[in-house]
Tab-separated table of C-alpha atoms in Angstrom:
chain	number	residue	atom	x	y	z
A	1	MET	CA	209.650	116.239	73.909
A	2	LYS	CA	211.488	113.987	71.442
A	3	GLN	CA	210.276	110.509	71.172
A	4	TYR	CA	213.145	108.060	70.923
A	5	GLU	CA	213.293	104.545	69.170
A	6	THR	CA	215.220	101.739	70.544
A	7	VAL	CA	217.198	99.954	67.663
A	8	ILE	CA	218.712	96.454	68.930
A	9	GLY	CA	220.617	93.430	67.622
A	10	LEU	CA	221.647	90.490	69.133
A	11	GLU	CA	224.901	88.020	68.932
A	12	VAL	CA	223.787	84.936	70.493
A	13	HIS	CA	226.426	82.085	71.446
A	14	VAL	CA	225.351	78.617	71.945
A	15	GLU	CA	227.361	75.798	73.488
A	16	LEU	CA	226.808	72.608	71.283
A	17	ALA	CA	225.909	69.559	72.997
A	18	THR	CA	228.936	67.217	71.352
A	19	LYS	CA	230.558	64.943	73.511
A	20	THR	CA	233.939	66.294	72.934
A	21	LYS	CA	235.506	69.873	72.003
A	22	ILE	CA	235.572	71.311	68.538
A	23	PHE	CA	239.177	70.473	67.711
A	24	CYS	CA	240.000	67.884	70.093
A	25	SER	CA	238.640	64.801	71.873
A	26	CYS	CA	238.500	66.475	75.536
A	27	PRO	CA	235.058	66.162	77.051
A	28	THR	CA	232.548	69.190	77.015
A	29	GLU	CA	230.679	68.372	80.139
A	30	PHE	CA	229.742	71.435	82.505
A	31	GLY	CA	231.694	71.429	85.855
A	32	GLY	CA	234.720	69.001	86.762
A	33	ALA	CA	237.854	70.123	88.493
A	34	PRO	CA	239.418	73.309	86.788
A	35	ASN	CA	241.852	72.345	84.046
A	36	SER	CA	240.661	68.634	84.174
A	37	HIS	CA	239.163	68.575	80.603
A	38	THR	CA	242.246	69.736	78.868
A	39	CYS	CA	244.718	68.452	76.207
A	40	PRO	CA	247.823	70.242	74.523
A	41	VAL	CA	245.337	71.315	71.774
A	42	CYS	CA	242.699	73.201	73.819
A	43	THR	CA	245.598	74.750	75.908
A	44	GLY	CA	247.252	75.843	72.848
A	45	MET	CA	250.548	74.148	73.074
A	46	PRO	CA	253.252	74.723	70.433
A	47	GLY	CA	253.021	71.993	67.433
A	48	SER	CA	249.483	70.501	68.446
A	49	LEU	CA	246.748	70.620	65.594
A	50	PRO	CA	243.180	70.909	65.404
A	51	VAL	CA	241.082	68.323	63.978
A	52	LEU	CA	237.306	69.317	63.283
A	53	ASN	CA	234.457	67.410	65.107
A	54	LYS	CA	231.771	66.472	62.465
A	55	LYS	CA	229.034	66.612	64.708
A	56	VAL	CA	229.709	70.422	65.321
A	57	VAL	CA	229.044	70.838	61.507
A	58	GLU	CA	225.915	68.882	61.449
A	59	TYR	CA	224.452	70.867	64.497
A	60	ALA	CA	225.367	74.462	62.871
A	61	VAL	CA	223.706	73.220	59.704
A	62	ALA	CA	220.519	71.905	61.485
A	63	VAL	CA	219.989	75.153	63.148
A	64	GLY	CA	220.580	77.116	60.022
A	65	LEU	CA	217.813	75.211	58.216
A	66	ALA	CA	215.365	75.566	61.199
A	67	THR	CA	216.387	79.236	61.253
A	68	ASN	CA	215.657	79.513	57.411
A	69	CYS	CA	219.131	80.360	56.354
A	70	HIS	CA	221.295	79.622	53.482
A	71	ILE	CA	223.761	76.836	53.918
A	72	THR	CA	227.326	77.945	52.617
A	73	ARG	CA	228.184	74.698	50.828
A	74	ASN	CA	232.015	75.386	50.726
A	75	CYS	CA	233.269	77.201	53.918
A	76	LYS	CA	236.195	77.566	56.143
A	77	PHE	CA	237.842	78.867	59.377
A	78	ASP	CA	239.604	81.898	60.133
A	79	ARG	CA	241.959	83.120	62.818
A	80	LYS	CA	240.967	85.934	65.106
A	81	ASN	CA	243.891	87.118	66.601
A	82	TYR	CA	243.795	89.044	69.937
A	83	PHE	CA	245.793	88.679	73.531
A	84	TYR	CA	243.663	87.858	76.524
A	85	PRO	CA	244.516	85.633	79.198
A	86	ASP	CA	241.462	83.065	78.842
A	87	ASN	CA	242.695	82.917	75.129
A	88	PRO	CA	245.534	80.082	75.167
A	89	GLN	CA	246.736	80.337	71.464
A	90	ASN	CA	246.316	84.132	71.343
A	91	TYR	CA	243.978	83.758	68.467
A	92	GLN	CA	240.411	82.292	68.441
A	93	ILE	CA	239.489	79.953	65.300
A	94	SER	CA	236.339	81.449	64.055
A	95	GLN	CA	234.724	82.096	60.821
A	96	LEU	CA	234.600	85.759	58.932
A	97	TYR	CA	234.790	85.260	55.491
A	98	TYR	CA	232.721	82.304	54.887
A	99	PRO	CA	230.177	81.721	57.650
A	100	ILE	CA	228.268	78.353	57.492
A	101	CYS	CA	224.969	79.765	57.457
A	102	ARG	CA	223.666	83.111	56.057
A	103	ASP	CA	220.764	85.397	55.504
A	104	GLY	CA	217.919	83.727	57.536
A	105	GLY	CA	215.220	84.507	60.096
A	106	ILE	CA	212.563	83.545	62.367
A	107	GLY	CA	209.055	84.817	63.244
A	108	ILE	CA	208.175	86.131	66.609
A	109	SER	CA	204.715	87.106	68.077
A	110	THR	CA	204.654	90.909	69.146
A	111	GLU	CA	202.866	92.590	72.000
A	112	ASP	CA	199.884	93.616	69.773
A	113	GLY	CA	199.180	90.223	68.888
A	114	GLY	CA	200.807	90.324	65.359
A	115	THR	CA	203.869	88.459	64.228
A	116	LYS	CA	207.322	89.971	63.007
A	117	THR	CA	210.219	88.417	61.427
A	118	ILE	CA	213.583	88.942	62.872
A	119	ARG	CA	216.493	88.293	60.365
A	120	ILE	CA	219.625	86.734	61.118
A	121	HIS	CA	222.476	87.847	59.274
A	122	GLU	CA	224.801	85.009	59.808
A	123	ILE	CA	225.493	81.891	61.778
A	124	HIS	CA	229.149	81.109	62.381
A	125	MET	CA	231.115	78.100	64.247
A	126	GLU	CA	233.842	78.824	66.397
A	127	GLU	CA	235.544	77.544	69.670
A	128	ASP	CA	235.008	79.034	73.088
A	129	ALA	CA	237.559	80.752	75.443
A	130	GLY	CA	238.689	79.488	79.097
A	131	LYS	CA	236.870	81.093	81.880
A	132	LEU	CA	238.600	83.553	84.327
A	133	VAL	CA	238.065	82.827	88.084
A	134	HIS	CA	238.607	86.163	90.081
A	135	ASP	CA	239.716	86.186	93.816
A	136	GLU	CA	236.930	88.039	95.837
A	137	TRP	CA	239.368	88.823	98.666
A	138	GLY	CA	242.721	89.204	96.680
A	139	GLU	CA	243.839	90.905	93.440
A	140	ASN	CA	244.565	87.888	91.515
A	141	SER	CA	242.534	85.950	88.836
A	142	LEU	CA	242.687	82.231	88.262
A	143	ILE	CA	242.295	80.402	84.503
A	144	ASP	CA	240.302	77.460	84.164
A	145	PHE	CA	240.652	76.146	80.319
A	146	ASN	CA	237.914	73.425	80.854
A	147	ARG	CA	235.657	75.428	78.474
A	148	SER	CA	238.542	76.532	76.012
A	149	GLY	CA	237.720	74.776	72.904
A	150	VAL	CA	234.148	73.933	73.685
A	151	PRO	CA	232.058	74.161	70.276
A	152	LEU	CA	230.039	77.220	69.604
A	153	ILE	CA	227.675	78.788	67.250
A	154	GLU	CA	227.438	82.591	67.084
A	155	ILE	CA	223.925	83.384	65.605
A	156	VAL	CA	224.354	87.271	64.674
A	157	SER	CA	220.788	89.053	64.116
A	158	GLU	CA	219.945	92.052	61.974
A	159	PRO	CA	219.323	94.983	64.366
A	160	ASP	CA	215.640	94.339	64.017
A	161	MET	CA	214.122	94.392	67.302
A	162	ARG	CA	212.833	97.514	68.919
A	163	SER	CA	212.165	96.593	72.625
A	164	ALA	CA	213.270	94.237	75.712
A	165	ASP	CA	209.924	92.186	74.776
A	166	GLU	CA	210.831	91.247	71.137
A	167	VAL	CA	214.465	90.654	72.405
A	168	ILE	CA	213.169	88.211	74.930
A	169	ALA	CA	210.668	86.787	72.331
A	170	TYR	CA	213.449	86.168	69.808
A	171	LEU	CA	215.499	84.414	72.527
A	172	ASP	CA	213.038	82.048	73.631
A	173	LYS	CA	212.055	81.119	70.004
A	174	LEU	CA	215.809	80.482	69.281
A	175	ARG	CA	216.296	78.697	72.535
A	176	LEU	CA	213.208	76.318	71.679
A	177	ILE	CA	214.362	75.646	68.232
A	178	ILE	CA	217.862	74.956	69.208
A	179	GLN	CA	216.700	72.414	72.280
A	180	TYR	CA	214.163	70.723	70.086
A	181	LEU	CA	216.992	69.788	67.855
A	182	GLY	CA	219.082	68.736	70.533
A	183	ALA	CA	221.804	70.845	69.537
A	184	SER	CA	222.420	72.370	72.911
A	185	ASP	CA	220.676	72.683	76.465
A	186	CYS	CA	220.746	76.260	76.002
A	187	LYS	CA	220.656	76.929	80.043
A	188	LEU	CA	221.795	80.566	80.413
A	189	GLN	CA	223.124	80.098	83.968
A	190	GLU	CA	225.440	77.600	83.067
A	191	GLY	CA	226.780	79.595	80.027
A	192	SER	CA	225.656	77.251	77.369
A	193	MET	CA	223.684	80.241	76.061
A	194	ARG	CA	224.765	83.852	75.961
A	195	ALA	CA	223.681	86.669	74.290
A	196	ASP	CA	225.448	90.041	73.653
A	197	VAL	CA	223.223	93.217	73.209
A	198	ASN	CA	224.169	95.583	70.707
A	199	LEU	CA	221.795	98.718	71.229
A	200	SER	CA	221.419	102.207	69.788
A	201	VAL	CA	218.609	104.727	70.258
A	202	ARG	CA	217.666	107.126	67.493
A	203	GLU	CA	215.081	109.911	67.307
A	204	ALA	CA	211.793	108.480	66.108
A	205	GLY	CA	211.076	108.833	62.304
A	206	THR	CA	214.815	109.145	61.438
A	207	GLU	CA	216.326	106.538	59.342
A	208	GLU	CA	219.981	106.824	60.488
A	209	PHE	CA	220.998	104.352	63.422
A	210	GLY	CA	222.453	106.002	66.474
A	211	THR	CA	225.985	105.082	67.845
A	212	ARG	CA	225.848	101.783	69.181
A	213	THR	CA	226.967	100.151	72.393
A	214	GLU	CA	227.496	96.203	73.067
A	215	MET	CA	226.642	94.788	76.379
A	216	LYS	CA	227.919	91.506	77.956
A	217	ASN	CA	227.371	89.454	80.792
A	218	LEU	CA	223.760	88.704	80.504
A	219	ASN	CA	223.006	85.281	81.906
A	220	SER	CA	218.999	85.494	82.214
A	221	PHE	CA	216.188	86.750	80.346
A	222	LYS	CA	215.367	89.114	83.509
A	223	ALA	CA	218.888	90.339	83.422
A	224	ILE	CA	218.819	91.163	79.529
A	225	THR	CA	215.230	93.111	80.087
A	226	ARG	CA	216.891	94.950	82.631
A	227	ALA	CA	220.067	95.595	80.834
A	228	VAL	CA	218.015	96.540	77.444
A	229	GLU	CA	215.825	99.430	79.802
A	230	ALA	CA	218.639	100.898	81.496
A	231	GLU	CA	221.170	101.317	78.597
A	232	ARG	CA	218.069	102.862	76.599
A	233	GLU	CA	217.613	105.414	79.141
A	234	ARG	CA	221.364	105.918	79.697
A	235	GLN	CA	221.876	106.729	75.841
A	236	ILE	CA	218.909	109.064	76.047
A	237	ASP	CA	220.126	111.001	79.028
A	238	ILE	CA	223.249	111.491	77.297
A	239	ILE	CA	221.936	112.717	73.946
A	240	GLU	CA	219.258	115.080	76.055
A	241	SER	CA	222.295	116.826	77.792
A	242	GLY	CA	223.982	117.292	74.549
A	243	GLY	CA	226.667	114.735	74.760
A	244	LYS	CA	227.595	111.901	72.563
A	245	VAL	CA	227.239	108.187	72.972
A	246	VAL	CA	230.404	106.392	72.711
A	247	GLN	CA	230.828	103.190	70.646
A	248	GLU	CA	232.067	100.739	73.232
A	249	THR	CA	231.592	97.333	75.165
A	250	ARG	CA	229.910	97.536	78.557
A	251	ARG	CA	229.668	94.993	81.177
A	252	TRP	CA	226.347	94.559	82.752
A	253	ASP	CA	226.075	94.117	86.828
A	254	ASP	CA	222.630	92.723	87.260
A	255	ASN	CA	223.178	93.148	91.319
A	256	LYS	CA	223.603	97.002	90.755
A	257	GLU	CA	221.441	97.245	87.590
A	258	TYR	CA	224.107	99.343	86.213
A	259	SER	CA	226.420	98.831	83.178
A	260	TYR	CA	230.163	100.391	83.328
A	261	ALA	CA	232.578	100.686	80.040
A	262	MET	CA	235.208	97.460	79.606
A	263	ARG	CA	236.743	98.892	76.268
A	264	SER	CA	236.132	100.937	73.215
A	265	LYS	CA	234.579	98.623	70.449
A	266	GLU	CA	236.996	96.884	67.897
A	267	ASP	CA	236.273	96.397	64.358
A	268	ALA	CA	237.172	93.140	62.086
A	269	GLN	CA	240.431	95.007	61.126
A	270	ASP	CA	241.323	95.395	64.754
A	271	TYR	CA	241.672	91.518	65.102
A	272	ARG	CA	243.791	90.760	62.198
A	273	TYR	CA	241.795	87.980	60.642
A	274	PHE	CA	243.261	85.739	58.206
A	275	PRO	CA	242.304	82.033	57.211
A	276	GLU	CA	243.042	79.378	59.523
A	277	PRO	CA	246.132	77.504	57.807
A	278	ASP	CA	245.689	74.326	59.902
A	279	LEU	CA	242.211	73.330	59.037
A	280	ALA	CA	240.784	72.292	55.597
A	281	PRO	CA	237.883	73.885	54.015
A	282	VAL	CA	234.498	72.345	54.951
A	283	VAL	CA	232.474	70.893	52.033
A	284	ILE	CA	228.833	69.979	52.366
A	285	SER	CA	227.660	67.627	50.054
A	286	ASP	CA	224.149	67.065	48.438
A	287	GLU	CA	223.909	63.788	50.172
A	288	TRP	CA	225.270	65.294	53.786
A	289	LEU	CA	222.612	68.143	53.438
A	290	ALA	CA	219.659	65.863	52.752
A	291	LYS	CA	220.462	63.561	55.579
A	292	ILE	CA	220.488	66.693	58.171
A	293	LYS	CA	217.310	67.867	56.475
A	294	ALA	CA	215.552	64.760	57.036
A	295	ALA	CA	216.468	64.316	60.672
A	296	GLN	CA	214.842	67.765	61.433
A	297	PRO	CA	212.186	67.104	64.176
A	298	GLU	CA	209.006	68.388	64.651
A	299	PHE	CA	209.133	71.888	66.251
A	300	ARG	CA	207.141	73.903	68.791
A	301	ASP	CA	204.786	75.685	66.765
A	302	GLU	CA	204.097	72.750	64.452
A	303	LYS	CA	203.192	70.627	67.856
A	304	LEU	CA	201.270	73.379	69.182
A	305	LYS	CA	198.941	73.262	66.032
A	306	ARG	CA	198.676	69.552	66.202
A	307	TYR	CA	198.106	69.261	69.829
A	308	LYS	CA	194.865	71.217	69.478
A	309	GLU	CA	193.671	69.451	66.463
A	310	GLU	CA	194.654	65.865	67.339
A	311	TYR	CA	194.471	65.885	71.045
A	312	LYS	CA	191.987	68.430	71.672
A	313	ILE	CA	193.778	69.603	74.735
A	314	PRO	CA	193.277	73.129	75.746
A	315	GLU	CA	195.469	76.200	74.420
A	316	TYR	CA	197.068	76.456	77.925
A	317	ASP	CA	198.133	73.279	78.474
A	318	ALA	CA	199.503	72.726	74.918
A	319	GLN	CA	201.679	75.964	75.507
A	320	ILE	CA	203.114	74.483	78.670
A	321	ILE	CA	203.740	71.280	77.642
A	322	THR	CA	205.557	72.193	74.471
A	323	GLU	CA	207.758	74.726	76.136
A	324	ASP	CA	210.250	71.756	76.507
A	325	LYS	CA	210.851	68.927	74.173
A	326	HIS	CA	211.467	66.436	76.868
A	327	LEU	CA	208.040	67.090	78.547
A	328	ALA	CA	206.369	67.209	74.797
A	329	ASP	CA	207.879	63.848	74.356
A	330	ILE	CA	206.517	62.224	77.653
A	331	PHE	CA	203.216	63.728	77.013
A	332	GLU	CA	203.053	62.066	73.443
A	333	GLU	CA	204.263	58.641	74.625
A	334	THR	CA	202.135	58.535	77.583
A	335	THR	CA	199.130	59.417	75.373
A	336	ALA	CA	200.284	56.875	73.066
A	337	ILE	CA	200.016	53.870	75.533
A	338	CYS	CA	196.982	55.069	77.653
A	339	ASN	CA	194.809	56.893	74.913
A	340	ASN	CA	193.889	59.506	77.168
A	341	PRO	CA	195.428	62.751	76.380
A	342	LYS	CA	193.347	65.161	78.695
A	343	LYS	CA	194.252	63.015	81.639
A	344	VAL	CA	197.735	62.758	80.782
A	345	SER	CA	197.879	66.616	80.480
A	346	ASN	CA	196.495	67.260	83.611
A	347	TRP	CA	198.982	64.810	85.261
A	348	LEU	CA	201.608	66.931	83.913
A	349	MET	CA	200.205	70.255	84.654
A	350	VAL	CA	199.271	69.854	88.117
A	351	GLU	CA	201.239	67.010	89.915
A	352	THR	CA	204.111	67.055	87.828
A	353	MET	CA	204.851	70.815	87.766
A	354	ARG	CA	204.055	71.072	91.717
A	355	LEU	CA	206.626	68.410	92.681
A	356	MET	CA	209.072	70.048	89.854
A	357	LYS	CA	208.622	73.291	91.462
A	358	GLU	CA	209.266	72.097	95.113
A	359	SER	CA	212.318	69.814	94.244
A	360	GLY	CA	213.784	72.545	91.966
A	361	ILE	CA	213.852	69.693	88.808
A	362	GLU	CA	214.000	71.205	85.381
A	363	PRO	CA	211.888	69.334	82.615
A	364	GLY	CA	214.750	67.850	81.190
A	365	GLY	CA	215.590	66.297	84.523
A	366	LEU	CA	212.473	64.323	85.012
A	367	LYS	CA	213.151	60.685	85.238
A	368	PHE	CA	209.950	58.712	85.452
A	369	SER	CA	208.887	56.785	82.290
A	370	PRO	CA	205.668	57.100	80.397
A	371	GLU	CA	204.802	53.650	80.888
A	372	ASN	CA	204.912	54.060	84.662
A	373	LEU	CA	202.816	57.544	84.338
A	374	ALA	CA	200.300	55.541	81.700
A	375	LYS	CA	200.072	52.635	84.408
A	376	LEU	CA	199.254	55.105	87.331
A	377	ILE	CA	196.456	56.894	85.102
A	378	ASP	CA	195.033	53.558	84.255
A	379	LEU	CA	195.016	52.776	88.117
A	380	ALA	CA	193.298	56.043	88.715
A	381	GLU	CA	190.754	55.777	85.854
A	382	THR	CA	189.592	52.545	86.726
A	383	ARG	CA	189.005	53.317	90.538
A	384	LYS	CA	191.514	50.579	91.721
A	385	ILE	CA	193.270	53.632	93.775
A	386	ASN	CA	191.495	56.625	94.792
A	387	SER	CA	192.749	60.083	94.022
A	388	GLN	CA	194.463	61.040	96.982
A	389	THR	CA	196.377	57.304	96.782
A	390	ALA	CA	196.959	58.132	93.105
A	391	LYS	CA	198.723	61.603	94.307
A	392	GLU	CA	200.943	59.619	96.839
A	393	VAL	CA	201.998	56.676	94.460
A	394	PHE	CA	202.920	59.322	91.545
A	395	GLU	CA	205.233	61.191	94.173
A	396	LYS	CA	206.938	57.736	94.138
A	397	VAL	CA	206.613	57.429	90.593
A	398	PHE	CA	208.272	60.815	90.030
A	399	TYR	CA	211.135	60.577	92.185
A	400	ASP	CA	211.974	57.003	91.735
A	401	ASN	CA	210.443	55.944	88.561
A	402	ILE	CA	208.736	52.847	90.647
A	403	ASP	CA	206.075	50.476	89.044
A	404	PRO	CA	202.863	51.825	90.295
A	405	VAL	CA	201.184	48.573	89.780
A	406	LYS	CA	203.672	46.762	92.060
A	407	TYR	CA	203.874	49.466	94.629
A	408	VAL	CA	199.982	49.410	94.942
A	409	LYS	CA	199.758	45.659	95.214
A	410	GLU	CA	202.837	45.311	97.551
A	411	ASN	CA	201.609	48.011	99.862
A	412	GLY	CA	197.984	46.752	100.035
A	413	LEU	CA	196.692	50.131	98.592
A	414	GLU	CA	194.100	49.158	96.243
A	415	THR	CA	190.557	50.776	96.870
A	416	VAL	CA	188.104	48.615	98.807
A	417	SER	CA	185.101	48.189	96.319
A	418	ASP	CA	183.161	45.603	98.130
A	419	ASN	CA	180.036	47.185	98.597
A	420	GLY	CA	178.987	44.825	101.768
A	421	ALA	CA	182.330	45.871	103.568
A	422	LEU	CA	182.096	49.324	102.820
A	423	ARG	CA	178.271	49.526	103.666
A	424	GLU	CA	179.025	48.137	107.345
A	425	THR	CA	181.663	50.509	107.860
A	426	ILE	CA	179.457	53.500	106.843
A	427	LYS	CA	176.799	52.325	109.088
A	428	LYS	CA	179.228	52.077	112.164
A	429	VAL	CA	180.167	55.929	111.234
A	430	ILE	CA	176.360	57.007	111.149
A	431	GLU	CA	175.762	55.360	114.502
A	432	ALA	CA	178.898	56.603	116.089
A	433	ASN	CA	178.121	60.399	115.115
A	434	PRO	CA	174.649	61.239	115.784
A	435	GLN	CA	175.149	65.100	115.898
A	436	PRO	CA	176.537	65.385	112.224
A	437	VAL	CA	173.597	63.050	111.289
A	438	GLU	CA	171.229	65.314	112.747
A	439	ASP	CA	172.922	68.315	111.122
A	440	TYR	CA	172.822	66.757	107.707
A	441	HIS	CA	168.967	66.019	108.160
A	442	ASN	CA	168.784	69.777	109.174
A	443	GLY	CA	170.128	71.062	106.028
A	444	LYS	CA	173.862	71.533	106.725
A	445	LYS	CA	175.756	69.976	103.929
A	446	LYS	CA	179.092	70.327	105.595
A	447	ALA	CA	177.993	67.437	107.870
A	448	LEU	CA	178.148	65.041	104.691
A	449	GLY	CA	182.160	66.138	104.235
A	450	PHE	CA	182.545	65.193	107.827
A	451	LEU	CA	181.124	61.929	107.486
A	452	THR	CA	182.783	60.993	104.554
A	453	GLY	CA	186.046	62.160	106.058
A	454	GLN	CA	185.151	59.586	109.107
A	455	ILE	CA	184.522	56.883	106.663
A	456	MET	CA	188.026	57.184	104.746
A	457	LYS	CA	189.646	57.280	107.931
A	458	GLU	CA	188.037	53.850	108.998
A	459	MET	CA	188.752	52.498	105.825
A	460	LYS	CA	192.400	54.016	106.210
A	461	GLY	CA	192.231	55.956	102.864
A	462	LYS	CA	191.113	52.812	100.668
A	463	ALA	CA	187.413	53.214	99.987
A	464	ASP	CA	186.221	54.646	96.674
A	465	PRO	CA	185.065	58.129	97.545
A	466	ALA	CA	182.181	58.071	95.064
A	467	MET	CA	180.907	54.614	96.109
A	468	ALA	CA	181.256	55.809	99.793
A	469	ASN	CA	179.255	58.993	99.006
A	470	GLU	CA	176.741	57.473	97.186
A	471	ILE	CA	176.081	54.554	99.927
A	472	LEU	CA	176.171	57.480	102.791
A	473	LYS	CA	173.663	59.525	101.161
A	474	GLU	CA	171.498	56.526	100.523
A	475	LEU	CA	171.441	55.294	104.333
A	476	LEU	CA	170.987	58.753	105.629
């Protein structure tokens, strides 16, 4: 039986986090009433002229530097001509001949525990198209131009990936790099990061590439994994049955787990590219490049290494915390205040993760301040509140960012550490529960838990559990 190798390259489109569009001053935020974020420029009105947003260039260069690319110091824009209803000008301003970044690459971890470099052919800047909204009940399609003119970078890899796992590892690494730069939130579900998969199969051991197809409409890592596996099997079935794979663009339907042909694959000449006459070339000076380099952040790989050395937190904790830059920032800022990295890590890993899951909040949506988390940790560590009260107060911190010190004081939640008052309460509990006391003396250790619970009930949850337990054992 023949063995086949999968060959995969990706075209990743990333919407940049600028406040305004690439060639006009319309806002870029997601949502809004259809066609409300538009003007004559981004709706392609005759006579309107584009003006380049400088921040787009800075983000593109920053991503290029972070992915080890060569920066094209003199680059320019081109017109990519094609007709489609969501393309208001009947051309897209993009970069073909002089893309801003070339010849880069990033390392990924492989299944066998090794590393592999995925080469990046180029990164270019371009404008996004509008969005077609299809009528589910009729035969009409409506057009929303809010997305038209939103700045994109397209990251084009070399065909270096050989499995769905490698594709996901590459995308995840890209996502983290771009998020750490603040260049995009990279939310696949909102379309701010989109991947087109170019895939072919060839007989194992051969050098020549097979005929590739391109798959679109992939809006989650799970969908990408399923699409890669399904397309691999489809192409192998065609080859095994004596047919030939056709070069085409296919649309993936994740509900049906099936792709279907959209159009035959175009080449560059089909778009009739020519230099964009309304935009001057972009010249990146030594000073500008140095300024962008100096602003590069500490990336995840560097953080992971530092966290283990400086903070001595477990590998698993460091992996989870550094998965999102906002979460990592909260960890570092809280630790700088309270100087207790393991406790900060515990609160983020347990209670924060639990409440995020329950409420459906992403790390970027966390609103509590490092100052208030540090105050809560101090209250718990100095036993001013017990562990159960700390969890209850943290919920208020999590949702409303309240000052925990003020909240505890105003609501009378401080732990009762008065030894005399606690001792009197424990005596009453022992007198009121002779059977559990007898059970304890007969070796039934569970009785101790029952008695401790009764003490906490009498003290309305304000007792210090450790102190209560110690006195209880002494009196028993």
